[in-house]
Coordinates of C-alpha atoms and ligand atoms in Angstrom, one line a residue:
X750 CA -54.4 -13.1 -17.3
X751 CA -55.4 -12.6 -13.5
X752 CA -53.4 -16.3 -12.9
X753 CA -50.5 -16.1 -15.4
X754 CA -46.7 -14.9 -14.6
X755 CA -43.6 -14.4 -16.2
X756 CA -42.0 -15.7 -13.1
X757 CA -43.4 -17.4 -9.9
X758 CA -41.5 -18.0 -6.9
X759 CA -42.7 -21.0 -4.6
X760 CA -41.8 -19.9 -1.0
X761 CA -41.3 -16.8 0.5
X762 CA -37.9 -17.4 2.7
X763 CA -34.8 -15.6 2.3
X764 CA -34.1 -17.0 -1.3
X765 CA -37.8 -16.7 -2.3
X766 CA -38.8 -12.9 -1.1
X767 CA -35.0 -11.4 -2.9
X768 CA -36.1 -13.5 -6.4
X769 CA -39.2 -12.0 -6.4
X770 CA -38.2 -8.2 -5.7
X771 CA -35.3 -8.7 -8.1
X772 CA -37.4 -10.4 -10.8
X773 CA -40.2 -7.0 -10.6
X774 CA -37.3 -4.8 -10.6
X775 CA -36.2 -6.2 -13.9
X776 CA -39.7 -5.8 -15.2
X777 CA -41.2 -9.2 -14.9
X778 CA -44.8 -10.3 -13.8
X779 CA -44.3 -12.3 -10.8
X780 CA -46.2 -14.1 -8.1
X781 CA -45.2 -15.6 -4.5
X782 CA -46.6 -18.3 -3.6
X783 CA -46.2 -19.2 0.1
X784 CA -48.0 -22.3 2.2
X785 CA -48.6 -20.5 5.4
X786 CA -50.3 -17.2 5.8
X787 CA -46.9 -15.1 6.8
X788 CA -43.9 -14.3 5.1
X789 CA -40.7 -15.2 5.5
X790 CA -40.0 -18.5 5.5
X791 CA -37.6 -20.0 8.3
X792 CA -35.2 -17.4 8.6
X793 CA -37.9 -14.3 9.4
X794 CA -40.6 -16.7 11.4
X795 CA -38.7 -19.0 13.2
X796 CA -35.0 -18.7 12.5
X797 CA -32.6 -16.3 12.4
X798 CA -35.0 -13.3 13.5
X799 CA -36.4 -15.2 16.4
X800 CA -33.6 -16.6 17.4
X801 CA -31.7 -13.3 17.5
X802 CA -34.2 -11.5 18.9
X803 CA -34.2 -14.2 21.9
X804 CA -30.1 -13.9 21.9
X805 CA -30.2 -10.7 22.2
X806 CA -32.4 -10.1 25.6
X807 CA -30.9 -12.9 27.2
X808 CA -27.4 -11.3 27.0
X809 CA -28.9 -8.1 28.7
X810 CA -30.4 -10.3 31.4
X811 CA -27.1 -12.1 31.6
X812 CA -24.9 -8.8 31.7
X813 CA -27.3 -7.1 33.8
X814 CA -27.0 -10.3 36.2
X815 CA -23.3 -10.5 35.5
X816 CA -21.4 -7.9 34.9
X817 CA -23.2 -4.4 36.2
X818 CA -22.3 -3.8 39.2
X819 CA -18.4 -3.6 37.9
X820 CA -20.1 -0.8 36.1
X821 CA -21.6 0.7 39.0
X822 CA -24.9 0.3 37.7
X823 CA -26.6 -1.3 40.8
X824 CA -30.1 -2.9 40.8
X825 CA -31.7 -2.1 44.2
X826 CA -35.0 -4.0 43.0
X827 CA -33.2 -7.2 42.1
X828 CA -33.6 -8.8 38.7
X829 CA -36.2 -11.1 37.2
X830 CA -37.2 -12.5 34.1
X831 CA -40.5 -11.8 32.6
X832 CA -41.1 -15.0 30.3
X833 CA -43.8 -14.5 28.7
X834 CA -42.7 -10.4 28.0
X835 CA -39.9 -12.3 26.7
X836 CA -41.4 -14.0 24.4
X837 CA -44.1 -11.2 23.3
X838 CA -40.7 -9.1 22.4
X839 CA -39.7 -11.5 20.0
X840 CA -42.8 -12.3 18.3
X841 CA -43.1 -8.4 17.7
X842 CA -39.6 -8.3 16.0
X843 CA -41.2 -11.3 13.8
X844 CA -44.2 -9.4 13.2
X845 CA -42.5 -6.1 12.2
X846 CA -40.1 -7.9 9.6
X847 CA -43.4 -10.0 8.2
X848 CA -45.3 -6.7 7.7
X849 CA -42.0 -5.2 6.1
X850 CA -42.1 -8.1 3.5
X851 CA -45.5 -7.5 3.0
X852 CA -45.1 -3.9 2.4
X853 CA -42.4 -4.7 0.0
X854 CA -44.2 -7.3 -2.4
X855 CA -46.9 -4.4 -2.7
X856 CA -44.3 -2.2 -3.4
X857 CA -42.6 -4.4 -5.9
X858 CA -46.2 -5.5 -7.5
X859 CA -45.6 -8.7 -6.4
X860 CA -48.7 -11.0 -6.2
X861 CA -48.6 -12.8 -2.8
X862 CA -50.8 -16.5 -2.9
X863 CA -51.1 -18.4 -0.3
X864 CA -51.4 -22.1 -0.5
X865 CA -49.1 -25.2 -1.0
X866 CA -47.7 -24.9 -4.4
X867 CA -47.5 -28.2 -6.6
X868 CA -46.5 -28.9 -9.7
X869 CA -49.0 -30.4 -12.3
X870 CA -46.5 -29.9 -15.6
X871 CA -43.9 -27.9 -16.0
X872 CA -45.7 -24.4 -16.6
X873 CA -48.5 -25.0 -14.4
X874 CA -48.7 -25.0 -10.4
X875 CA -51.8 -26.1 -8.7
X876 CA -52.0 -24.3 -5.1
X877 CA -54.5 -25.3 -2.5
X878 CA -55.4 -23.4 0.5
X879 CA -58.3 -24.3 2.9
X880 CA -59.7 -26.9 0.3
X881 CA -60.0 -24.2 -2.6
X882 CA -57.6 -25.0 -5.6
X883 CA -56.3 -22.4 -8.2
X884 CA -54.0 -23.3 -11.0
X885 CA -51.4 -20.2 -12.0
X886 CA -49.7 -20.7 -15.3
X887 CA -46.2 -19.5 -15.9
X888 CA -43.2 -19.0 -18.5
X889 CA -40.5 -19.3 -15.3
X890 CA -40.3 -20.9 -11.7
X891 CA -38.2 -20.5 -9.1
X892 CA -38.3 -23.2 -6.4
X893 CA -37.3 -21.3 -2.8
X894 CA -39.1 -24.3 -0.7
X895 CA -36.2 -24.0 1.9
X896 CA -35.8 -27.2 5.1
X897 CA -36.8 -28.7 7.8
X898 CA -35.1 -30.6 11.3
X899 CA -33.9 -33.5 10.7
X900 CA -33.1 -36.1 13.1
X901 CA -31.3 -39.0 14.1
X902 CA -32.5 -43.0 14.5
X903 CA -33.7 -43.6 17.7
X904 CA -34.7 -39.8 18.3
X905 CA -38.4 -39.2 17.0
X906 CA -39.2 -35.4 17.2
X907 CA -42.6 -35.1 19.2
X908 CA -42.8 -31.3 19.5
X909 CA -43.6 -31.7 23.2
X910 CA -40.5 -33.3 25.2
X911 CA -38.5 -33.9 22.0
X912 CA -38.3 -30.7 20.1
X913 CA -36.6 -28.4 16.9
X914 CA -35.2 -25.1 17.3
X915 CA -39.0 -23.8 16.3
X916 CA -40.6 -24.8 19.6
X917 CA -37.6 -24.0 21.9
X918 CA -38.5 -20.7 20.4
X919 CA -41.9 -20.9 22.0
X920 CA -42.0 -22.9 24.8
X921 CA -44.7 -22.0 27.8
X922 CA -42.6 -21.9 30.3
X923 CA -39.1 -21.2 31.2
X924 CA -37.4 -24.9 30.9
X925 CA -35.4 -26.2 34.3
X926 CA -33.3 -28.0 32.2
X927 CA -32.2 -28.9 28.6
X928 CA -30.2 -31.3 26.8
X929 CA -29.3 -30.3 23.3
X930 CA -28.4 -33.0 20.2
X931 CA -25.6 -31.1 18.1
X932 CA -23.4 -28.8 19.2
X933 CA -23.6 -26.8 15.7
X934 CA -24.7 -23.3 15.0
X935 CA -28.0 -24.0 16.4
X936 CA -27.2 -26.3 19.4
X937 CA -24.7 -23.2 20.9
X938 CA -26.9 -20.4 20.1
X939 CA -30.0 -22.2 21.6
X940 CA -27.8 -23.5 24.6
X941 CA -26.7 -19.4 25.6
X942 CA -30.0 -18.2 25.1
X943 CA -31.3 -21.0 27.9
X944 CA -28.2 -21.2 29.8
X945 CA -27.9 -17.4 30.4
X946 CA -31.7 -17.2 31.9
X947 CA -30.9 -20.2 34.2
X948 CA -31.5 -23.4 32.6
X949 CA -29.5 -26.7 33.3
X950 CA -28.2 -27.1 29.6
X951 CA -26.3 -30.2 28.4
X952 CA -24.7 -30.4 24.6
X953 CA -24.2 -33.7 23.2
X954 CA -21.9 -33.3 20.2
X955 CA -20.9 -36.2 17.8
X956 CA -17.7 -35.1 16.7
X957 CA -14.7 -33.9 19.3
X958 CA -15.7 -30.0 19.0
X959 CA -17.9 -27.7 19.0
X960 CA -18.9 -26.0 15.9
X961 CA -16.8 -28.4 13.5
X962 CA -17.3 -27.1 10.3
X963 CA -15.6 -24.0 11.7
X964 CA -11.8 -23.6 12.2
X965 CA -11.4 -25.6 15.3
X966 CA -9.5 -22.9 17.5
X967 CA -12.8 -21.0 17.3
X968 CA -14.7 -24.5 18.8
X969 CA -12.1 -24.8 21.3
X970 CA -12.4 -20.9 22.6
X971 CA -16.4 -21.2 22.3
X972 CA -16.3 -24.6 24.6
X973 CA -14.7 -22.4 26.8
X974 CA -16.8 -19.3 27.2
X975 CA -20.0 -21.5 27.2
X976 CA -18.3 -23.2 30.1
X977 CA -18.4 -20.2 31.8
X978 CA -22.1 -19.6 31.4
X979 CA -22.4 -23.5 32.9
X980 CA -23.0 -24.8 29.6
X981 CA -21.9 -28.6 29.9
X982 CA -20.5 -29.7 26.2
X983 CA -19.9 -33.4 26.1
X984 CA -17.8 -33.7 22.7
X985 CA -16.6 -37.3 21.1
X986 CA -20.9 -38.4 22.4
X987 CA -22.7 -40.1 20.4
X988 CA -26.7 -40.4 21.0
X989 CA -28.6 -43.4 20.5
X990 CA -32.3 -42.9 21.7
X991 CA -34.6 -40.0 22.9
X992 CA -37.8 -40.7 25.2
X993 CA -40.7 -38.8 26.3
X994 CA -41.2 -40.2 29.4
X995 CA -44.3 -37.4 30.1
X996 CA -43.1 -34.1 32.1
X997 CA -39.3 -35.2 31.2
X998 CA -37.3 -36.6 28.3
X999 CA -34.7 -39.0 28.7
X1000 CA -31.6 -39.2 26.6
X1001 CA -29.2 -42.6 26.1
X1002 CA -25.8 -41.9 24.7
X1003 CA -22.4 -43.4 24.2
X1004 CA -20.1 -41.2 25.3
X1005 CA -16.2 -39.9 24.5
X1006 CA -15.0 -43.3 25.8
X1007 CA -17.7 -45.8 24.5
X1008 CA -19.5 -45.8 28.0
X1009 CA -23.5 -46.2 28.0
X1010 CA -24.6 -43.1 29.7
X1011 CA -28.0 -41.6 30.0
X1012 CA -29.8 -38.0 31.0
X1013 CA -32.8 -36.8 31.9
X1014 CA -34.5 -33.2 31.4
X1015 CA -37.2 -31.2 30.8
X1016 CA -36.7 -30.9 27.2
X1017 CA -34.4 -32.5 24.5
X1018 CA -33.7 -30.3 21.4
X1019 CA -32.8 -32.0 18.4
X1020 CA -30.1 -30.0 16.5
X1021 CA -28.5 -32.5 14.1
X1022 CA -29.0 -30.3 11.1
X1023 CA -31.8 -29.8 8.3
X1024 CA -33.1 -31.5 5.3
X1025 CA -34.0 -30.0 1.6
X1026 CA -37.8 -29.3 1.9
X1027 CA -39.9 -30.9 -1.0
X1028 CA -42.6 -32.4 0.3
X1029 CA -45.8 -31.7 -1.7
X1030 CA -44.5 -29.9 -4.5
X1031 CA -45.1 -32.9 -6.8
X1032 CA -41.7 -32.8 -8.5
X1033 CA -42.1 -36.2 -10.2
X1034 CA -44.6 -34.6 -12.2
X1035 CA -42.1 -32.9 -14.0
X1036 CA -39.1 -34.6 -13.5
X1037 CA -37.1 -32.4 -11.8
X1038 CA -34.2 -34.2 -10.2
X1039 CA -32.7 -34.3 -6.9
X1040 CA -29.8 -35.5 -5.3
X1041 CA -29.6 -38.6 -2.8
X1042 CA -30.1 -36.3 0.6
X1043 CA -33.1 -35.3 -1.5
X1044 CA -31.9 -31.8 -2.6
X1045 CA -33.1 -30.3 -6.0
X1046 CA -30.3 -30.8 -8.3
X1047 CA -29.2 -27.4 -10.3
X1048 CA -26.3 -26.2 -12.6
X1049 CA -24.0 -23.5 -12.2
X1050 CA -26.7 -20.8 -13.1
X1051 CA -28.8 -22.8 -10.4
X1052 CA -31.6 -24.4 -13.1
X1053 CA -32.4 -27.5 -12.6
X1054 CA -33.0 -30.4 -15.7
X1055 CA -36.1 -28.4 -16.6
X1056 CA -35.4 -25.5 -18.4
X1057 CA -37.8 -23.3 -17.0
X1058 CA -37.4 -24.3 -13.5
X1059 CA -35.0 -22.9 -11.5
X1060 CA -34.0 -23.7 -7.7
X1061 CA -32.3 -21.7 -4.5
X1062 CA -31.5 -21.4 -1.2
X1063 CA -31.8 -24.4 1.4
X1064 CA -33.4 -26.7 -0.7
X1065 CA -30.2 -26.7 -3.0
X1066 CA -26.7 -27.5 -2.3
X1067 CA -24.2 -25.2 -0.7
X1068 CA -24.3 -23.7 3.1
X1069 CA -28.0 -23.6 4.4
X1070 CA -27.7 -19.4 5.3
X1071 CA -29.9 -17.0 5.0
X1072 CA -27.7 -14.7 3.0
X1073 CA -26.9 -17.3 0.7
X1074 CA -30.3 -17.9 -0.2
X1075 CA -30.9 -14.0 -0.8
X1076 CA -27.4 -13.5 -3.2
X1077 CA -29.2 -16.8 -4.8
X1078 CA -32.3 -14.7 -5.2
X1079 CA -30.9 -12.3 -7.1
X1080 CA -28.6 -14.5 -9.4
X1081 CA -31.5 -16.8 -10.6
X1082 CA -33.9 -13.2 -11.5
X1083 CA -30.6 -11.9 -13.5
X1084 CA -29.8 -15.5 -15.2
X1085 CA -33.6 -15.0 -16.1
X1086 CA -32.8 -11.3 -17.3
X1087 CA -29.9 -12.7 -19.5
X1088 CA -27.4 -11.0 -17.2
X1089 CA -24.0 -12.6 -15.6
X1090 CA -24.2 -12.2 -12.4
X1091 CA -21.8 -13.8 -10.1
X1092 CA -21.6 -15.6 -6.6
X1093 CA -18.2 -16.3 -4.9
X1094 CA -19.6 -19.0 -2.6
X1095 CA -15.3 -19.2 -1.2
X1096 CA -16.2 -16.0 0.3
X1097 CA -19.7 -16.7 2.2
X1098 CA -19.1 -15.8 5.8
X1099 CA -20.5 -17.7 8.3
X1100 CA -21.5 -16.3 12.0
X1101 CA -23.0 -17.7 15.0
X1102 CA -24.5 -15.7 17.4
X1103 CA -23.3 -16.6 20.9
X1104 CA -21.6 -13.7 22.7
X1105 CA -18.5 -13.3 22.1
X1106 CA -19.9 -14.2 18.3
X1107 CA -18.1 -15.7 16.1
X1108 CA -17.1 -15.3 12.4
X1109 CA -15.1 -16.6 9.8
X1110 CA -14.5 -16.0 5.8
X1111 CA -12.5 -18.3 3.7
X1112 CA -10.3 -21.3 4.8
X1113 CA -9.9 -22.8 7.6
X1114 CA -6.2 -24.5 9.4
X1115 CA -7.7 -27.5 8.9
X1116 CA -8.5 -26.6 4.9
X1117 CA -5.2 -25.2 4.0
X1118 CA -3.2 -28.2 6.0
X1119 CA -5.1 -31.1 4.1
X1120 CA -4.7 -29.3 1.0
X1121 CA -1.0 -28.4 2.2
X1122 CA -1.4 -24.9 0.8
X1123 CA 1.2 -22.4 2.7
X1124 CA 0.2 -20.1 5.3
X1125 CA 1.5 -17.6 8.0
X1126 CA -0.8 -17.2 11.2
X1127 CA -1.5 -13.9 12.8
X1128 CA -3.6 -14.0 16.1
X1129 CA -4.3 -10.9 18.3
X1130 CA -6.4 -12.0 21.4
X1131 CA -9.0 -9.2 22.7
X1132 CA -7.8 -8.8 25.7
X1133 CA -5.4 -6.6 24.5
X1134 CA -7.4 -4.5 22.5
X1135 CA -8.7 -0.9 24.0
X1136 CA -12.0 -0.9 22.5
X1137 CA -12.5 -4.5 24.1
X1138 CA -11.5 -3.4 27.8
X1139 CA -13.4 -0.8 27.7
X1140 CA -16.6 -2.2 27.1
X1141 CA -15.2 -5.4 29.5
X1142 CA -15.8 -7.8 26.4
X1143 CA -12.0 -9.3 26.5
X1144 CA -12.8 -13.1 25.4
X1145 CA -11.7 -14.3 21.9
X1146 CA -8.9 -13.0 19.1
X1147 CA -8.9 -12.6 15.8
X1148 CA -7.1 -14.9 13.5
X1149 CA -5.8 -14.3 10.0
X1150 CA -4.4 -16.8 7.6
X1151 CA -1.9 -15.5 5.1
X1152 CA -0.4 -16.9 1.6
X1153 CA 3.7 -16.6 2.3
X1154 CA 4.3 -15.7 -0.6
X1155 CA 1.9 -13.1 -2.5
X1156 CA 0.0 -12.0 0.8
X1157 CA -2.9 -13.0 -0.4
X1158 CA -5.4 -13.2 2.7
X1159 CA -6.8 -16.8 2.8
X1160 CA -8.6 -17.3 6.1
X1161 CA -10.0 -15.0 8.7
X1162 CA -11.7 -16.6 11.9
X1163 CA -13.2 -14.5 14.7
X1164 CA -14.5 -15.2 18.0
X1165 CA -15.0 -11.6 20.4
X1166 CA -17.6 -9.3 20.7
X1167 CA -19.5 -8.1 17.2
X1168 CA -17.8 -10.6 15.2
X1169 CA -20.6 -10.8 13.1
X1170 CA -20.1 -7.1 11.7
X1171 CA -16.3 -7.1 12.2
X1172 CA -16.2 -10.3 9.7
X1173 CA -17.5 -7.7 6.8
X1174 CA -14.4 -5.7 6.1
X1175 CA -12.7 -9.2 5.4
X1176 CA -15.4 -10.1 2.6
X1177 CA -14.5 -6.7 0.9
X1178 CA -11.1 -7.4 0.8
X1179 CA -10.7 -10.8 0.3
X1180 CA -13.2 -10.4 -2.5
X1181 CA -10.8 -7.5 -4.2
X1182 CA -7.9 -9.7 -3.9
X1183 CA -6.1 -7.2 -1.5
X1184 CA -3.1 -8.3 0.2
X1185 CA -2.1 -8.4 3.8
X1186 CA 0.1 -5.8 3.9
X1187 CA -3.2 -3.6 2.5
X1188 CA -5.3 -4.9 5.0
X1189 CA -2.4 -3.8 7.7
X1190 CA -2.0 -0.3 5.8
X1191 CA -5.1 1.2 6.1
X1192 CA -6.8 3.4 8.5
X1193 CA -8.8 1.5 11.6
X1194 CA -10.7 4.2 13.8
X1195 CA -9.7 4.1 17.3
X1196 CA -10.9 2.7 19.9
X1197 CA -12.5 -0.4 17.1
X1198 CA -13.0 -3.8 17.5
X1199 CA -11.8 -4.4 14.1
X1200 CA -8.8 -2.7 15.0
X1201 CA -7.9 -6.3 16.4
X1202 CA -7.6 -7.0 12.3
X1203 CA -4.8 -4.8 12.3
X1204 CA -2.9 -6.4 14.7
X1205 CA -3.9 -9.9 13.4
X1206 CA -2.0 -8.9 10.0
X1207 CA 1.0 -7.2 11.5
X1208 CA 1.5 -10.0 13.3
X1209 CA 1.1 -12.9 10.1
X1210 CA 3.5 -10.1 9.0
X1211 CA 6.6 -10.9 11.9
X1212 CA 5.9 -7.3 12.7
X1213 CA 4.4 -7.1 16.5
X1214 CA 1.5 -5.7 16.9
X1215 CA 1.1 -1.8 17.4
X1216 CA -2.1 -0.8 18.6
X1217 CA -4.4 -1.3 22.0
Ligands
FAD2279 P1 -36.9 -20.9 4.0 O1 -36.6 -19.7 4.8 O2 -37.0 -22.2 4.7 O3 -38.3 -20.6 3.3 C1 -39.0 -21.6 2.5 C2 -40.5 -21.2 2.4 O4 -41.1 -22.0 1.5 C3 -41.2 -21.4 3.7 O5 -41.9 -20.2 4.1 C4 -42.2 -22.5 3.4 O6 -43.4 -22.4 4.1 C5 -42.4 -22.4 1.9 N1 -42.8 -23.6 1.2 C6 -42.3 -24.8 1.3 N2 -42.9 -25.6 0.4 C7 -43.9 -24.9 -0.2 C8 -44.9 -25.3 -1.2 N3 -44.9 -26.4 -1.7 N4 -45.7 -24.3 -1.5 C9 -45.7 -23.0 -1.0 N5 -44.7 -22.7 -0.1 C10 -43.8 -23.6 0.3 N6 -29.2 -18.3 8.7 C11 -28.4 -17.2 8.7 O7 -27.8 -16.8 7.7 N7 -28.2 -16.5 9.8 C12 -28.9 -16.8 11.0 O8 -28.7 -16.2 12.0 C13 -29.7 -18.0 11.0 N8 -30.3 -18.4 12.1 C14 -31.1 -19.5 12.1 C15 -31.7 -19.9 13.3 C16 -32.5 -21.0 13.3 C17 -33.2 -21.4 14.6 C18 -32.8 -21.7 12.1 C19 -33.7 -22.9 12.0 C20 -32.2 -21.3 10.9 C21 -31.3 -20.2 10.9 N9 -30.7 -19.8 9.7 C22 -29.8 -18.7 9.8 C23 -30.8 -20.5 8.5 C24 -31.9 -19.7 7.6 O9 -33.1 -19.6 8.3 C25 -32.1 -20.4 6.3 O10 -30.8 -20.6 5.6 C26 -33.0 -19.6 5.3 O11 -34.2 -19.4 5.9 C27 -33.2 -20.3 4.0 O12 -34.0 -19.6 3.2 P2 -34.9 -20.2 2.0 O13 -35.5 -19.1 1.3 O14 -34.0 -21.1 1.2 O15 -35.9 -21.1 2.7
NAD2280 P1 -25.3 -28.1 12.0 O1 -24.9 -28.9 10.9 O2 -24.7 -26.7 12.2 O3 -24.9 -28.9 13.4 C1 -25.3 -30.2 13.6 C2 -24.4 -30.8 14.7 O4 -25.0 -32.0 15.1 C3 -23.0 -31.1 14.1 O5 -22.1 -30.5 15.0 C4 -23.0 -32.6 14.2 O6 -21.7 -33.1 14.4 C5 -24.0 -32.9 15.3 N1 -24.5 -34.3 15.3 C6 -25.0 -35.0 14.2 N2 -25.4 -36.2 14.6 C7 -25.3 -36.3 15.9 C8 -25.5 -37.3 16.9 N3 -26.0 -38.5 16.5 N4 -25.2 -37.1 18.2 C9 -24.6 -35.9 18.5 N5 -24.4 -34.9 17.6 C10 -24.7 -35.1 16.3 O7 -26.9 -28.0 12.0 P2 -27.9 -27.2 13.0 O8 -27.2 -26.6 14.1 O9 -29.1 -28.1 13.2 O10 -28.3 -26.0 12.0 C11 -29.0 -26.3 10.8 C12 -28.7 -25.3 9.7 O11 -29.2 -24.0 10.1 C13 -27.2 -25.1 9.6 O12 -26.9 -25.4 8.2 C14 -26.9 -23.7 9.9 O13 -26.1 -23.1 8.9 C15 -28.3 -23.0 9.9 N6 -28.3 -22.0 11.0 C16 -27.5 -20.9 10.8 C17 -27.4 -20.0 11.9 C18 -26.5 -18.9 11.7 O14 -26.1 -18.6 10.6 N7 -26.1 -18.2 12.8 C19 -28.1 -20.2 13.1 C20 -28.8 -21.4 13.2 C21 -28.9 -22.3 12.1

């Protein structure tokens, strides 16, 4: 009995940690089982939390070095950064949120195994840790195995010059200089948290803006405010090679106008996207198919073409987010359950972290135009907004995207300062179907950065805008 589950869950990411809870809420026997010895996954070890949590004290250093003297806040003993405190912060956020999980699968009466999980049929998973092997029998699995860095030909990741967002999270020293592959969510967020501490930073981006999968205003206004931190974005670039050449890395690339050009820094962080992880679970065992880019094939109810064997988060198709993983977490324990549960992956908002952040929720210009779907544009920039003065944060606007003729609210992009919470009320609505004219109707509190919303509407109206 000790070894035998209604449900087991093999990693403990975003996806995995929410279908385990979820499944013991619901009554079911379940186990985690999870290759390294913390939980987590990507997102809570080194992802999203780290990431954040490095984000976040660089913008204090960079407004304490930037802006607060206009606030009359003078430092009389100067200002220096404390790396390795630095760094000591952020793997104490980590630890907290691993001991939270833990404290939550012994709440939930979760069994937590460590070891690589591997499939030998399609109710039974081998899983080896430190040369001991254990075989756990079970009626249901979930498959929460998450991704890795990928790279590009010519660009071998080394993990000493040539790195992935996991060691730039923990390098030894403070780097001199960086060139980044990628100018996507990672490349920006990775390139303020260096560039605001001091560090040469180059982006290299394939396509002709930052952020592409984004609406492309919010790219353009991005490339702008990096600028201003000396971020240097070379857009239209295309790299061909990567070398170690010992304390430096060197980086060949062609760029906006076909030109051979090369550059040379301390590190090169590779930021070309992720790839399903699979390795090791022994999937040809069961036959459980994937897809060409090697993700775990699933239907609509996210099982795959083994009944019992179900699949979420990164390692399936769909945006590789954190909270897309964890609404996948739940789904897959009700689907068990015998419940409909529902996921409205139109309406999964995507942030990045840079400061101003940025945000967006449903379609973008570029959507609705190849489509050639209808839609009136309301902007309101921030620095006319009250709220936005006051706390001197003035870069970026709000943009909403409105159906002409039932007001339904399509798009809404955001770059400006808490984007990333502002972006929320937007879910709400557009999830409820409420129109534009609601959205302009109801009450914003004053002085708010959502108030900006407000405007955005009035304005995707043809009314002006009314607030400050
Ligand atoms: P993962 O979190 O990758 O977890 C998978 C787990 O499975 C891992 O712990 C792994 O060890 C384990 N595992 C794999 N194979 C086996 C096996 N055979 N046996 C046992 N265990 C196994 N997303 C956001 O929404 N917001 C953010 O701010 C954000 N920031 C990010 C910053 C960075 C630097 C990175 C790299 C990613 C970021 N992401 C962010 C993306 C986010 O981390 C992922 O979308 C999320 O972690 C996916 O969750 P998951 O549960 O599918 O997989
Ligand atoms: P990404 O897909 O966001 O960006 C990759 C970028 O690399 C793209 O802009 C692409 O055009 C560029 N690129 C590809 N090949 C190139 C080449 N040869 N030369 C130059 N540029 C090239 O991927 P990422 O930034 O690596 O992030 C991986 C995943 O992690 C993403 O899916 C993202 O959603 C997730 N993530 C999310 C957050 C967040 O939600 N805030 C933060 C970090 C990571």
């Amino acid at each position: 009995m000790e070894n035998q589950y209604d449900i087991i869950v093999i990693g403990s990411g975003p996806g995995g940690y929410t279908a385990a809870i979820r499944a013991s809420q619901l009554g079911y026997k379940v186990g985690i089982v999870e290759k390294y010895n913390t939980l987590g996954g990507t997102c809570t070890n080194v992802g999203c939390i780290p990431a954040k949590a490095l984000l976040d004290s660089t913008e204090h250093f960079h407004k304490a070095k930037t802006e607060f003297e206009l606030h009359g806040i003078e430092l009389n003993n100067g200002l220096n950064l404390n790396f390795e405190q630095f760094l000591k912060r952020k793997d104490g956020v980590v630890k907290s949120n691993v001991s939270g999980l833990s404290y939550l699968m012994k709440k939930n009466k979760i069994d937590v195994r460590t070891g690589l999980g591997s499939f030998i049929d399609s109710t039974h998973l081998k899983i080896s840790n430190e040369g001991k092997e254990t075989v756990l029998e079970s009626k249901y699995f979930i498959i929460a195995t998450g991704s890795k860095p990928s790279s590009i030909p010519g660009v071998a990741i080394d993990k000493d010059r040539i790195i992935t967002s996991t060691e730039a999270l923990s390098l030894p020293a403070q780097p001199k200089s960086m060139v980044i592959i990628g100018g996507g969510v990672i490349g920006v967020e990775m390139a303020s948290v260096f560039a605001r501490i001091g560090t040469e930073v180059t982006i290299i981006e394939y396509t002709d803006t930052l952020i592409p999968t984004m609406d492309h205003e919010l790219g353009k206004a991005l490339f702008k405010t990096l600028s201003k931190l000396g971020i240097k974005s070379l857009l239209g670039s295309k790299v061909q090679s990567a070398t170690n050449t010992g304390n430096s890395t060197t980086v060949k690339f062609e760029d906006h106008e076909g030109k051979a050009q090369e550059i040379t820094a301390e590190y090169c962080l590779v930021a070309v996207g992720r790839r399903a992880y699979t390795d090791g679970l022994n999937l040809q065992a069961i036959g459980v198919e994937t897809e060409k880019n090697g993700k775990v094939r699933v239907d609509d109810q996210l099982r795959t073409n083994v009944e019992n064997i179900y699949a979420i988060g990164d390692v399936i198709a769909g945006a590789m987010l954190a909270h897309k993983a964890e609404d996948e977490g739940v789904f897959v324990a009700e689907v068990i359950n015998g419940q409909k549960p529902h996921i409205n992956y139109d309406l999964i908002p995507g942030v990045v972290y840079t400061w101003p952040e940025v945000a967006a929720v449903g379609s973008t210009e570029e959507e609705l135009k190849a489509k050639g779907i209808a839609y009136n544009k309301g902007s309101f920039p921030y620095s006319a907004s009250g709220r936005a003065r006051a706390a001197n944060d003035t870069d970026g606007f709000v943009k909403v995207l409105v159906s002409p003729q039932y007001g339904e609210v399509l798009g809404v992009h955001i770059i400006g300062p808490r984007a990333a919470d502002v972006i929320a009320q937007s879910v709400v609505g557009m999830e409820y179907e409420v129109t534009a004219e609601d959205m302009y109707r109801i009450s914003y509190a004053h002085p708010t950065y959502s108030e900006a919303l407000k405007d955005a509407y009035l304005i995707a109206a043809g009314q002006g805008a009314i607030n400050i």
